[in-house]
Short mmCIF file of C-alpha atoms in Angstrom, two decimals:
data_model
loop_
_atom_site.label_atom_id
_atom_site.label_comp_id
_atom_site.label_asym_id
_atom_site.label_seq_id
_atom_site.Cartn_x
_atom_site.Cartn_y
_atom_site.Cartn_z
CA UNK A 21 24.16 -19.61 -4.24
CA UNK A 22 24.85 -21.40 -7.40
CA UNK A 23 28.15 -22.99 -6.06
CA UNK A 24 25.85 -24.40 -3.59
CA UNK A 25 23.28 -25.77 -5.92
CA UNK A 26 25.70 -27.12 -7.98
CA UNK A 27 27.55 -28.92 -5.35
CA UNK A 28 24.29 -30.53 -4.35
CA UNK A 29 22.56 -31.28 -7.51
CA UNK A 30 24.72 -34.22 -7.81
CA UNK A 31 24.08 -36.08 -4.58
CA UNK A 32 21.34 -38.68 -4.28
CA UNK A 33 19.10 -39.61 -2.23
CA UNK A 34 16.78 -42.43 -1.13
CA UNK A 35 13.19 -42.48 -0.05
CA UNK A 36 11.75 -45.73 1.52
CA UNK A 37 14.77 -47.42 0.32
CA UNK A 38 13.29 -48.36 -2.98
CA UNK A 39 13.47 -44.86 -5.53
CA UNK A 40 16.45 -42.53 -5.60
CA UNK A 41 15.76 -39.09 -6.34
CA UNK A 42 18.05 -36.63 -7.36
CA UNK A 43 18.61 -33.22 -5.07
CA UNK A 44 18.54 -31.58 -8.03
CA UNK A 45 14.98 -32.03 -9.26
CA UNK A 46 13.30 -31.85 -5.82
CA UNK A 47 15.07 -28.57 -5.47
CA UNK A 48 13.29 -27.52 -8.34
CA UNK A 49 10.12 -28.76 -7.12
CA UNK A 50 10.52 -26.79 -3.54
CA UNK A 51 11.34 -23.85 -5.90
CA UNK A 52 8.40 -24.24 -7.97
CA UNK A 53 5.87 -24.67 -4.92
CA UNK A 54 7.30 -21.58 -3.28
CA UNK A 55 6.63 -19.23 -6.77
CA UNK A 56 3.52 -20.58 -6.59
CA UNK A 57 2.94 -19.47 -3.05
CA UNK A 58 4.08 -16.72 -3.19
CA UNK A 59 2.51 -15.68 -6.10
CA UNK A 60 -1.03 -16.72 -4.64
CA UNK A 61 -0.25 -14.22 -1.28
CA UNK A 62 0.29 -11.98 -3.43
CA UNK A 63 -2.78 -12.09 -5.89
CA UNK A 64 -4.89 -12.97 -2.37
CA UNK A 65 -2.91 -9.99 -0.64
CA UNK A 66 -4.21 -7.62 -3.45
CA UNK A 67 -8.07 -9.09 -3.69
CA UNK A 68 -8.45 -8.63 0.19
CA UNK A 69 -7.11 -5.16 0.50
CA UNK A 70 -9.39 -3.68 -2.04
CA UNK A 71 -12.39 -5.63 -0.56
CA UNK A 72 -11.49 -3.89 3.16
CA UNK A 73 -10.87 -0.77 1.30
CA UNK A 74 -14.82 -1.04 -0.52
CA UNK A 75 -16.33 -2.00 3.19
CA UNK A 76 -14.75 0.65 4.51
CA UNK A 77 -15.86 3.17 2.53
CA UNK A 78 -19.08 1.91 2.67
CA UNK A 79 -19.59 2.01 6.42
CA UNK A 80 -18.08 5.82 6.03
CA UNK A 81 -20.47 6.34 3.16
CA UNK A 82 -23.89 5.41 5.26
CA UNK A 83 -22.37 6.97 8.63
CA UNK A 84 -22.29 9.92 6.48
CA UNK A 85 -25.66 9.52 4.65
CA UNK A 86 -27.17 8.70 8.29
CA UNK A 87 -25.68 12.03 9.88
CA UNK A 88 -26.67 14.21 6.85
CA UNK A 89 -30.12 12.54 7.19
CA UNK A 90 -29.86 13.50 11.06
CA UNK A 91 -28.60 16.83 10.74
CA UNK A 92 -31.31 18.16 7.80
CA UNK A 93 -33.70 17.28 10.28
CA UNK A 94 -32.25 19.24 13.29
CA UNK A 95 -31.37 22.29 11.01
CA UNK A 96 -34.87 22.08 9.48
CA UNK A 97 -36.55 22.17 12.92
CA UNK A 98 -34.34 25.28 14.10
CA UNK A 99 -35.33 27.19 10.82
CA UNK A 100 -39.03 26.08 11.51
CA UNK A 101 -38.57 28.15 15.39
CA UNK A 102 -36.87 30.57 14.27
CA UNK A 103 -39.46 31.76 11.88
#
């Protein structure tokens, strides 16, 4: 890989056919913009598991609270008949 960037870093090219740019420093900017990227998937990646991770453990968290709630009523009826 470094043969090949240091074949290319010498080799210039033209935009609009007024400014020449060098290969060399726009492969450093492609480089730079993908560390970035990649960098904010990851930090993104990280922030959205743990907020699907805190919703679901709060929709376990009331289904069980709401069942519990259900269930000491039943069991509180059947010890009211029994006695």
């Amino acid at each position: 890989m470094t043969i090949a960037q240091q074949s290319t870093a010498s080799l210039p090219i033209t935009i609009h056919d007024s400014e020449s740019v060098d290969i060399g420093s726009l492969w450093k900017l492609v480089q730079l913009s993908a560390n970035r990227f990649w960098w904010h998937t990851k930090a993104y990646t990280t922030i959205l598991s743990v907020m699907l991770l805190t919703l679901v453990s709060l929709i376990f968290l009331s289904m069980h609270w709401s069942y519990r709630r259900l269930f000491s009523f039943v069991s509180h009826n059947g010890i009211s008949n029994q006695n």
